[in-house]
Tab-separated table of C-alpha atoms in Angstrom:
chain	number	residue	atom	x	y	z
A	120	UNK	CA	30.569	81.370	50.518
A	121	UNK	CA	32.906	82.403	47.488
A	122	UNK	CA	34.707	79.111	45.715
A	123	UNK	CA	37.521	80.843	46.740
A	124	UNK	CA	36.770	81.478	50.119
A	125	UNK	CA	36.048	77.867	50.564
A	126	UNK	CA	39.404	77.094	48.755
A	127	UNK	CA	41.338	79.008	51.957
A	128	UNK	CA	39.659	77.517	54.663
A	129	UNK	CA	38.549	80.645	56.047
A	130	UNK	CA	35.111	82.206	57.067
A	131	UNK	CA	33.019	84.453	54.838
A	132	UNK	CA	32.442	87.966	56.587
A	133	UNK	CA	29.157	89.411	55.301
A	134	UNK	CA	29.274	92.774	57.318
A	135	UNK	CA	32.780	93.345	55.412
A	136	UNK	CA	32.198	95.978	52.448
A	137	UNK	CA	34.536	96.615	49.189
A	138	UNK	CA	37.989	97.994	49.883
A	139	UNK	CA	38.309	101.700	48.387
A	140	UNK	CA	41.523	103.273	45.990
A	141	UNK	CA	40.562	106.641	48.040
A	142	UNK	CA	42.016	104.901	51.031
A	143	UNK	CA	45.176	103.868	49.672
A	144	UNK	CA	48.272	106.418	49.730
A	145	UNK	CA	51.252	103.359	48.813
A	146	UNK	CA	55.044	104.547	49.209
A	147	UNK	CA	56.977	102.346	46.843
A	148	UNK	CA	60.791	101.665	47.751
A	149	UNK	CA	63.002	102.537	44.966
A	150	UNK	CA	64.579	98.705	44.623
A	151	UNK	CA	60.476	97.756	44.237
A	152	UNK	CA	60.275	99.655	40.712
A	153	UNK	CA	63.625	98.504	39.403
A	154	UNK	CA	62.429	94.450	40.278
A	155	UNK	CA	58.558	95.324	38.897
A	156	UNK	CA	60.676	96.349	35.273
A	157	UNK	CA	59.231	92.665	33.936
A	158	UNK	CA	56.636	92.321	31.555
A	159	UNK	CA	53.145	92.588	33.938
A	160	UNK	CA	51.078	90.154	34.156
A	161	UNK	CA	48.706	90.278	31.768
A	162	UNK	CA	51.695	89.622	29.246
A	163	UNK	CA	53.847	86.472	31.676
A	164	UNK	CA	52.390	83.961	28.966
A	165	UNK	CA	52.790	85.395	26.095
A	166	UNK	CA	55.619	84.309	23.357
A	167	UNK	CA	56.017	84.625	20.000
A	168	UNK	CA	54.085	81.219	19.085
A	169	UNK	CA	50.768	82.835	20.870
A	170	UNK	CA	50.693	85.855	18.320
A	171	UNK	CA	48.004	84.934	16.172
A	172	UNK	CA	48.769	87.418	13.096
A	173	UNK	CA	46.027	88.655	10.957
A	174	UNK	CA	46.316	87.093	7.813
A	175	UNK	CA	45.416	89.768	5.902
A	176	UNK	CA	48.651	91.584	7.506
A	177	UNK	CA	51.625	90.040	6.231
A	178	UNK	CA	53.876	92.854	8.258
A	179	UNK	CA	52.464	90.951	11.314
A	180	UNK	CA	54.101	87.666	10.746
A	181	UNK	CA	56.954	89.501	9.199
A	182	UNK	CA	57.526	91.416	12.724
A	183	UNK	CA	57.473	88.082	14.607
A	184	UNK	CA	60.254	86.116	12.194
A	185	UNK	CA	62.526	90.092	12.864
A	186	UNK	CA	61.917	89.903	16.363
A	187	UNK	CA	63.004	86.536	16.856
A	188	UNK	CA	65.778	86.600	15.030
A	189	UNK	CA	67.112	89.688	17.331
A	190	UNK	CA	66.227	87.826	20.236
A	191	UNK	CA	68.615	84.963	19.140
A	192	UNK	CA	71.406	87.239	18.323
A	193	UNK	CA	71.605	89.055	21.704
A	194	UNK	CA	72.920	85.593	22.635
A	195	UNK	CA	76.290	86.857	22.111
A	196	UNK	CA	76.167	89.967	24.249
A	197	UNK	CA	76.176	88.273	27.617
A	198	UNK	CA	75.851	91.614	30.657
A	199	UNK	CA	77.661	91.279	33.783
A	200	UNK	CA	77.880	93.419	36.579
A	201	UNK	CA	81.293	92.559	37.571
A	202	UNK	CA	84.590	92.793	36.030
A	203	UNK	CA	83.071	95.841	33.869
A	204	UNK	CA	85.873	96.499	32.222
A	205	UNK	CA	86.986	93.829	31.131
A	206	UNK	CA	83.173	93.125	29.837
A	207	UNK	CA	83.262	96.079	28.059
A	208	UNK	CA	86.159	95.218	26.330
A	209	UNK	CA	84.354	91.715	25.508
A	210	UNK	CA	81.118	93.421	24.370
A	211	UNK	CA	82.594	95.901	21.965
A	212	UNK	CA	84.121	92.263	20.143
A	213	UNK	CA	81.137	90.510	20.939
A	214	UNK	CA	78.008	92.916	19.798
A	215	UNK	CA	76.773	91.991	16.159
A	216	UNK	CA	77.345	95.389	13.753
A	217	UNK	CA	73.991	96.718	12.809
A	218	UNK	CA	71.269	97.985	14.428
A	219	UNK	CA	70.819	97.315	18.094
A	220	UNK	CA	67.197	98.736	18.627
A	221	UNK	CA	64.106	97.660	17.067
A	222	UNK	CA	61.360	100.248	17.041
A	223	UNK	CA	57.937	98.733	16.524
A	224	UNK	CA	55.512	101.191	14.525
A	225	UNK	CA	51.684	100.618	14.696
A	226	UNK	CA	48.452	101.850	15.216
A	227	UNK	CA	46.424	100.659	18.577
A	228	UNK	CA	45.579	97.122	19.664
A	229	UNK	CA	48.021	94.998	16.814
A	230	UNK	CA	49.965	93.394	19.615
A	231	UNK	CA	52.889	95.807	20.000
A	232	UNK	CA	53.184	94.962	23.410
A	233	UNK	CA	52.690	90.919	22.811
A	234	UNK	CA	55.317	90.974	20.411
A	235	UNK	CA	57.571	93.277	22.636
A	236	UNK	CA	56.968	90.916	26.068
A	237	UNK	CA	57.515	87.923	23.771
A	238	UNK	CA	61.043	89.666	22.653
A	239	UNK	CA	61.560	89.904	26.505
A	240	UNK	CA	60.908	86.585	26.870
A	241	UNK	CA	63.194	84.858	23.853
A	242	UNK	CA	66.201	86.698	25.097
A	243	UNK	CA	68.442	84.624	26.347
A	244	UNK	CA	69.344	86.145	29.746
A	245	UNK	CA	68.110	85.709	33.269
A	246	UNK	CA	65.476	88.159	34.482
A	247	UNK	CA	67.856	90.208	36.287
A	248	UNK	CA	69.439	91.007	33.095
A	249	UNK	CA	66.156	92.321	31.090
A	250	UNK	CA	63.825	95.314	31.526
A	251	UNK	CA	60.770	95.946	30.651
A	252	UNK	CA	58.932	99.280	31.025
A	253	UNK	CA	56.681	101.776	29.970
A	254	UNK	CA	58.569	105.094	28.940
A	255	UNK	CA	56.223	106.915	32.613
A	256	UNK	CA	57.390	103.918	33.864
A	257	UNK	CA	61.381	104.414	32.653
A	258	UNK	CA	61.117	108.303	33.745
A	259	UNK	CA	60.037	107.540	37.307
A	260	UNK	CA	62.565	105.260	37.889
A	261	UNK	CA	65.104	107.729	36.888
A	262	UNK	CA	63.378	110.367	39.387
A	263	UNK	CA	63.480	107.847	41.942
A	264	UNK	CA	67.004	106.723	41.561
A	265	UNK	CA	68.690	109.550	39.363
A	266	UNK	CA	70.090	109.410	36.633
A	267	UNK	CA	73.835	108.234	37.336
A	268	UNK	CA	72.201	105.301	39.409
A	269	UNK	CA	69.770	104.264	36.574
A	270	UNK	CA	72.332	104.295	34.262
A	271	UNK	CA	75.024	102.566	36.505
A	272	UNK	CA	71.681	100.021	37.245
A	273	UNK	CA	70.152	99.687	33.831
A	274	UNK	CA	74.135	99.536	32.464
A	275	UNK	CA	74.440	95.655	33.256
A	276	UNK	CA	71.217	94.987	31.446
A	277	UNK	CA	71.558	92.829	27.956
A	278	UNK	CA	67.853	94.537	26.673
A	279	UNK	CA	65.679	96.909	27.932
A	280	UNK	CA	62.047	97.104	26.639
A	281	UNK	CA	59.951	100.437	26.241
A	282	UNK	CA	56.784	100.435	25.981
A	283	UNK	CA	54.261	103.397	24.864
A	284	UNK	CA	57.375	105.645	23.838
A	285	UNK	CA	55.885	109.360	24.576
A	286	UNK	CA	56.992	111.853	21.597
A	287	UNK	CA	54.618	114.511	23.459
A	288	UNK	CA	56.985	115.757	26.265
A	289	UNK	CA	60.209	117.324	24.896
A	290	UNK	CA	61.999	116.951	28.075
A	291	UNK	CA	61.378	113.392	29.136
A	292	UNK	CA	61.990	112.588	25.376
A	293	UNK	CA	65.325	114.265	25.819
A	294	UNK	CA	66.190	112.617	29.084
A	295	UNK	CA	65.206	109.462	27.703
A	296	UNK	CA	67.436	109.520	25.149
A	297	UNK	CA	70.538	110.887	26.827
A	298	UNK	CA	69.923	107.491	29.356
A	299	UNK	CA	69.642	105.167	25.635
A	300	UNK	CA	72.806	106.454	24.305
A	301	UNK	CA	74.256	105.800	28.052
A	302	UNK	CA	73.057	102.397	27.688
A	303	UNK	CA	73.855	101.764	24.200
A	304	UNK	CA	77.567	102.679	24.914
A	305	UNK	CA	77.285	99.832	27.482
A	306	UNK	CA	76.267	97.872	25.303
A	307	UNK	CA	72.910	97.173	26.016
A	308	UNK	CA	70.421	96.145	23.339
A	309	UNK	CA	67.135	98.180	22.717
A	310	UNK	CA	63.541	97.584	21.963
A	311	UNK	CA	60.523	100.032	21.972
A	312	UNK	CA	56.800	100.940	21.085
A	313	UNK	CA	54.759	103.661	20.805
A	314	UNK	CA	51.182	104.321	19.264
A	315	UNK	CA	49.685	106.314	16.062
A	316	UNK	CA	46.565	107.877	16.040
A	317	UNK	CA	43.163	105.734	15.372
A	318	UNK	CA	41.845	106.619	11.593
A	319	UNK	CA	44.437	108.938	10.550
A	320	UNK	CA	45.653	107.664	6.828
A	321	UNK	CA	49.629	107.594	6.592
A	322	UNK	CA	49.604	109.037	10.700
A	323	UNK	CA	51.498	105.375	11.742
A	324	UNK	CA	54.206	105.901	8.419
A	325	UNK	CA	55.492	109.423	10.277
A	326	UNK	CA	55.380	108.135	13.981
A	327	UNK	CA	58.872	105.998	12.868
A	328	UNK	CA	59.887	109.223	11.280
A	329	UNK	CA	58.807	111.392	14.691
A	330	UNK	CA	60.194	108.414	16.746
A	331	UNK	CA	63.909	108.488	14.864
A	332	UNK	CA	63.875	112.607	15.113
A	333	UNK	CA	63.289	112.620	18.279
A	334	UNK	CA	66.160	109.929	19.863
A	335	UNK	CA	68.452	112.127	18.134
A	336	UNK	CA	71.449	110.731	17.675
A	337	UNK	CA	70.295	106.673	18.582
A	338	UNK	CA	68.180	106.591	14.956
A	339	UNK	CA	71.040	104.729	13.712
A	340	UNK	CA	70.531	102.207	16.309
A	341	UNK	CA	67.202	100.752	15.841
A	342	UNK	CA	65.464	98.900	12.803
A	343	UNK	CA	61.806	100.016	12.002
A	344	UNK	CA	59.157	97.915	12.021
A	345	UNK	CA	55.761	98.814	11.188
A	346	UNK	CA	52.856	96.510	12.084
A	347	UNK	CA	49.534	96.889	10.140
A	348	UNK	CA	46.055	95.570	11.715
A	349	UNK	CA	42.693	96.948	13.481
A	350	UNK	CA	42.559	97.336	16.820
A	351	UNK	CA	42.799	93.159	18.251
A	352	UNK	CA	40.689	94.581	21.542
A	353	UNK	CA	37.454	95.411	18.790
A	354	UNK	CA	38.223	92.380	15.917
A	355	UNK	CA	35.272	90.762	16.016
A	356	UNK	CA	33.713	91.828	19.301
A	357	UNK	CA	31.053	93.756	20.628
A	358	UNK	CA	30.689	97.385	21.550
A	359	UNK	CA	31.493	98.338	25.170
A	360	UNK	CA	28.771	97.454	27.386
A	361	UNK	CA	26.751	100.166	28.032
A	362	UNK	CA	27.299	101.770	31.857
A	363	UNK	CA	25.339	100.265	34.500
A	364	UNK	CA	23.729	101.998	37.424
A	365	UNK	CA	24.931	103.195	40.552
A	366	UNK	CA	23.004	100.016	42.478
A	367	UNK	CA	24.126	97.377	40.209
A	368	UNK	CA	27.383	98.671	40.708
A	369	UNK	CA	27.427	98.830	44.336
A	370	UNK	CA	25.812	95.579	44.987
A	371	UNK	CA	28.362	94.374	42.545
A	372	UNK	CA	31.446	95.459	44.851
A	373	UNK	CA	29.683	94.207	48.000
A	374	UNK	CA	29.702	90.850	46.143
A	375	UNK	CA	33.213	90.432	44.722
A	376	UNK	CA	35.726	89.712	46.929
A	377	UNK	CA	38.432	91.932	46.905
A	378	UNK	CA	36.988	94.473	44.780
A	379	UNK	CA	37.066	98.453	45.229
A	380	UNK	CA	34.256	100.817	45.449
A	381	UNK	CA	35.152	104.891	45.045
A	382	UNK	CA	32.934	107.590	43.728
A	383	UNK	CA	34.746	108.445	40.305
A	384	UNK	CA	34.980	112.390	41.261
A	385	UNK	CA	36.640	111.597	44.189
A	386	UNK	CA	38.401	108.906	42.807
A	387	UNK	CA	40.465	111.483	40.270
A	388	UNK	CA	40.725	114.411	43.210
A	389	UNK	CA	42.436	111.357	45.009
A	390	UNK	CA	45.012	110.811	42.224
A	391	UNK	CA	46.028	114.053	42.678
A	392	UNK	CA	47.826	113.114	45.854
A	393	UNK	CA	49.344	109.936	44.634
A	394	UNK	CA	52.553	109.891	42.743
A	395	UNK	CA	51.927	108.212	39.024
A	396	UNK	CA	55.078	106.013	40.234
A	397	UNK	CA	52.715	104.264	43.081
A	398	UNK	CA	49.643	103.475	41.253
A	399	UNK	CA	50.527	100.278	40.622
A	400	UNK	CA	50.818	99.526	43.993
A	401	UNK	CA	47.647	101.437	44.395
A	402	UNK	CA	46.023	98.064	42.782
A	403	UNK	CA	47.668	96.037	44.900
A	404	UNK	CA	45.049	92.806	45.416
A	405	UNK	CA	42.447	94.151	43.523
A	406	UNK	CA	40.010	91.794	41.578
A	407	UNK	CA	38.004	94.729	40.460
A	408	UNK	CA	37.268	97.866	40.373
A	409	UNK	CA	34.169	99.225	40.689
A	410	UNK	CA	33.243	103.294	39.841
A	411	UNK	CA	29.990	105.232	40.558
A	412	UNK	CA	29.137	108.293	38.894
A	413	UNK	CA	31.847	108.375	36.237
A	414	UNK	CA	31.954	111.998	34.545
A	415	UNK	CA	34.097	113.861	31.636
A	416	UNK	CA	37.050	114.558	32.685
A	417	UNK	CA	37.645	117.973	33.864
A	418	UNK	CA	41.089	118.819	32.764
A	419	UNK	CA	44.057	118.137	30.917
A	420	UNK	CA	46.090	117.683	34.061
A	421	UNK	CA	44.066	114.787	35.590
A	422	UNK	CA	43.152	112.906	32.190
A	423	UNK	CA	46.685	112.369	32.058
A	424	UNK	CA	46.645	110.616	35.649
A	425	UNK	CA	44.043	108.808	34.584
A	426	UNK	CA	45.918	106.886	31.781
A	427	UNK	CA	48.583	105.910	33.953
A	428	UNK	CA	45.689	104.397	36.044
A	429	UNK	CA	44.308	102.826	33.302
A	430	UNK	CA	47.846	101.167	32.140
A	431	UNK	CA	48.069	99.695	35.179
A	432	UNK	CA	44.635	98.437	35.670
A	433	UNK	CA	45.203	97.298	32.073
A	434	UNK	CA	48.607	95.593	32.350
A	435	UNK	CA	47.293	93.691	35.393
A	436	UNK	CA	43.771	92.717	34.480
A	437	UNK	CA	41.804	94.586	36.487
A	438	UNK	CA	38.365	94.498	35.309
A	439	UNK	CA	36.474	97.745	35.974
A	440	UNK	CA	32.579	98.010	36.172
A	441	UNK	CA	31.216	101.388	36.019
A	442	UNK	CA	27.997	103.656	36.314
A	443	UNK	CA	27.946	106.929	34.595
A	444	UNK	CA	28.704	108.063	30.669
A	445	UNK	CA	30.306	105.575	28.787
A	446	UNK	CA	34.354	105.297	28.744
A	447	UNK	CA	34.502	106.600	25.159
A	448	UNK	CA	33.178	110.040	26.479
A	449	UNK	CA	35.574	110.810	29.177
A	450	UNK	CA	37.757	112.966	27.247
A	451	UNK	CA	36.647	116.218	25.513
A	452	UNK	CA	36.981	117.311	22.071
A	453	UNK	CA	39.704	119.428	22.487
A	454	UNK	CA	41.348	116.588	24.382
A	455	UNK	CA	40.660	113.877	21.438
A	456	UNK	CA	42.205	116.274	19.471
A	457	UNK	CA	45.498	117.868	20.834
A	458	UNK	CA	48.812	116.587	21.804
A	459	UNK	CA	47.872	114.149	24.140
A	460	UNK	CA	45.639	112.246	22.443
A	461	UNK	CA	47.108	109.248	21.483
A	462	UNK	CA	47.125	108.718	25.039
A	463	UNK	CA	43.745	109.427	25.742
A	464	UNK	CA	42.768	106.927	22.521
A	465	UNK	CA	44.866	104.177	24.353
A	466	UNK	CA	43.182	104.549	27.311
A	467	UNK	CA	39.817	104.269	26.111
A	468	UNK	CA	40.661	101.334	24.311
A	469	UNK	CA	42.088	99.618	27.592
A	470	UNK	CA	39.051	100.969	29.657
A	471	UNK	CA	36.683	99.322	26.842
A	472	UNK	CA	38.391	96.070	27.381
A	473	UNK	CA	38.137	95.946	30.948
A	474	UNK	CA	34.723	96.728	31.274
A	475	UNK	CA	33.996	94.083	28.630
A	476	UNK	CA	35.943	92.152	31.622
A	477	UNK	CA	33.770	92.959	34.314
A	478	UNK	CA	30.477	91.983	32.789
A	479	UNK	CA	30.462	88.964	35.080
A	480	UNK	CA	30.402	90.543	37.954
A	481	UNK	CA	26.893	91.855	37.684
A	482	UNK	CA	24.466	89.060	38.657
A	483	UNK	CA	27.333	87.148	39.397
């Protein structure tokens, strides 16, 4: 019996096997995404006293003494949802002059996102009045509410959060920043993230540059901040495990409670049919995840699914234990090397994590 079996009173049931993503087809209610717009839950602890910053990277403790000095001055700029205009009135005399938007620049892995759910955190505003997104995440939301609602819903806010700002889709980048300059003019305060390329020299001192370009006419409205370091998830760790095999994997699912099991082809053909917006839900109660027969990705089309899968598998702690070719081969190439693959690099960073994760499970 599992210690947390015994913990619930109940029964073990040996004939019961692993549950199975392939099964799951989740239909997420629009008022679900706009309460999940909180920093997930890998990231509920964290605050600005848990960064740990390099030493050897004084921008690192610089960006924490910035960002909590912005925190403390959105003190002022107090949201409401009623009375709006008499709070606008009060927020155009209330709103500090300078920048409202901080844009943190850096490469993968130097705790963008620590720093940006501890900003979340230090404001000083109930829940209800910060968000806290990835930019997929940000761009669903506005399909599933439209725009006029996400602005009249986001409008209230005192700070919104983006994480893993896209530059690579010209017209979510333009929709994007049509709803900050909305928000802005409401008075809402800004924050965001987005990644540079692994190994390219100068790449991270022209993502700020890309980044301002590309919000248009907000540039004046956020402060630059770039973050030097390695990649945190690789400082002083081993390589990714090596893949196991299709048995170990298997007997591993069979043995962890509320794991998955799902044949990795069919896994992807089955992603195909789920809206990006609903694969968080698609995780729903998962300890682990557990893939057979993991393959190269076959196409541009579905890699890109499968780093929205791997976000949320990431942002939630899902550890994932996997037969096949290693993670840091399923991407071609051509894929490692086009427009998309700062995306594909994040995801095979977050995939290397979790299946340093889910070296437990085996022989557990």
């Amino acid at each position: 019996m599992s210690a947390s079996t015994a913990a619930s009173g109940q029964s073990p049931i040996p004939e019961a096997g692993p549950l199975s993503l392939c099964a799951r087809e989740p239909h997420v209610p629009a008022d679900r995404l706009v309460a999940e717009m909180v920093p997930p839950p890998r990231f509920d602890a964290v605050r600005f006293d848990t960064y740990i910053p390099d030493p050897n990277q004084p921008s690192q403790t610089e960006a924490v003494g910035v960002l909590s000095a912005f925190a403390a001055g959105l003190g002022g700029a107090h949201a409401s949802g009623s009375g709006k205009r008499r709070w606008f009135q009060r927020a155009r005399q209330t709103v500090p002059s300078g920048p409202r938007g901080v844009y943190l620049d850096g490469g993968y892995g130097v705790g963008k996102t620590h720093l940006l759910a501890s900003l979340w955190h230090a404001t000083p505003a109930e829940p209800s009045l910060k968000a806290f997104g990835t930019f997929v995440e940000l761009t669903n939301l506005v399909g599933a509410l439209g725009f006029q609602q996400t602005v009249k819903t986001l409008s209230g806010h005192r700070l919104l959060c983006i994480d893993e700002f896209e530059l690579d889709d010209p017209g979510d980048t333009v929709l994007v920043s049509t709803l900050l300059g909305k928000l802005v003019e409401a008075g809402v305060a800004l924050a965001a993230t987005s990644n540079t390329l692994p190994g390219k020299l100068g790449e991270g001192r022209f993502a700020a540059a890309d980044f301002l370009r590309e919000i248009q006419g907000l540039s004046a409205h956020f402060k630059a901040l770039r973050i030097d370091g390695e990649d945190y998830r690789h400082r002083g760790l081993p390589e990714a495990p090596a893949p196991y095999s299709d048995e170990e994997v298997t007997k591993a699912a069979y043995a962890t409670e509320g794991a998955s099991l799902d044949d990795f082809p069919q896994l992807l053909d089955h992603l195909a049919r789920v809206h990006p917006s609903r694969y968080g839900a698609l995780t729903d109660g998962l300890t682990a995840v557990c893939l057979t027969d993991v393959t190269p990705v076959p196409d541009q089309s579905t890699a890109l699914r499968l780093v929205v899968l791997a976000d949320r598998l990431y942002d939630r702690e899902v550890p994932v234990l996997a037969s096949g070719v290693p993670f840091d081969r399923l991407f071609g190439e051509d894929m490692l090397n086009g427009g998309y693959r700062k995306k594909y690099f994040r995801a095979i960073s977050r995939l290397t994590a979790l299946a340093r994760d889910a070296k437990g499970l085996v022989n557990a």
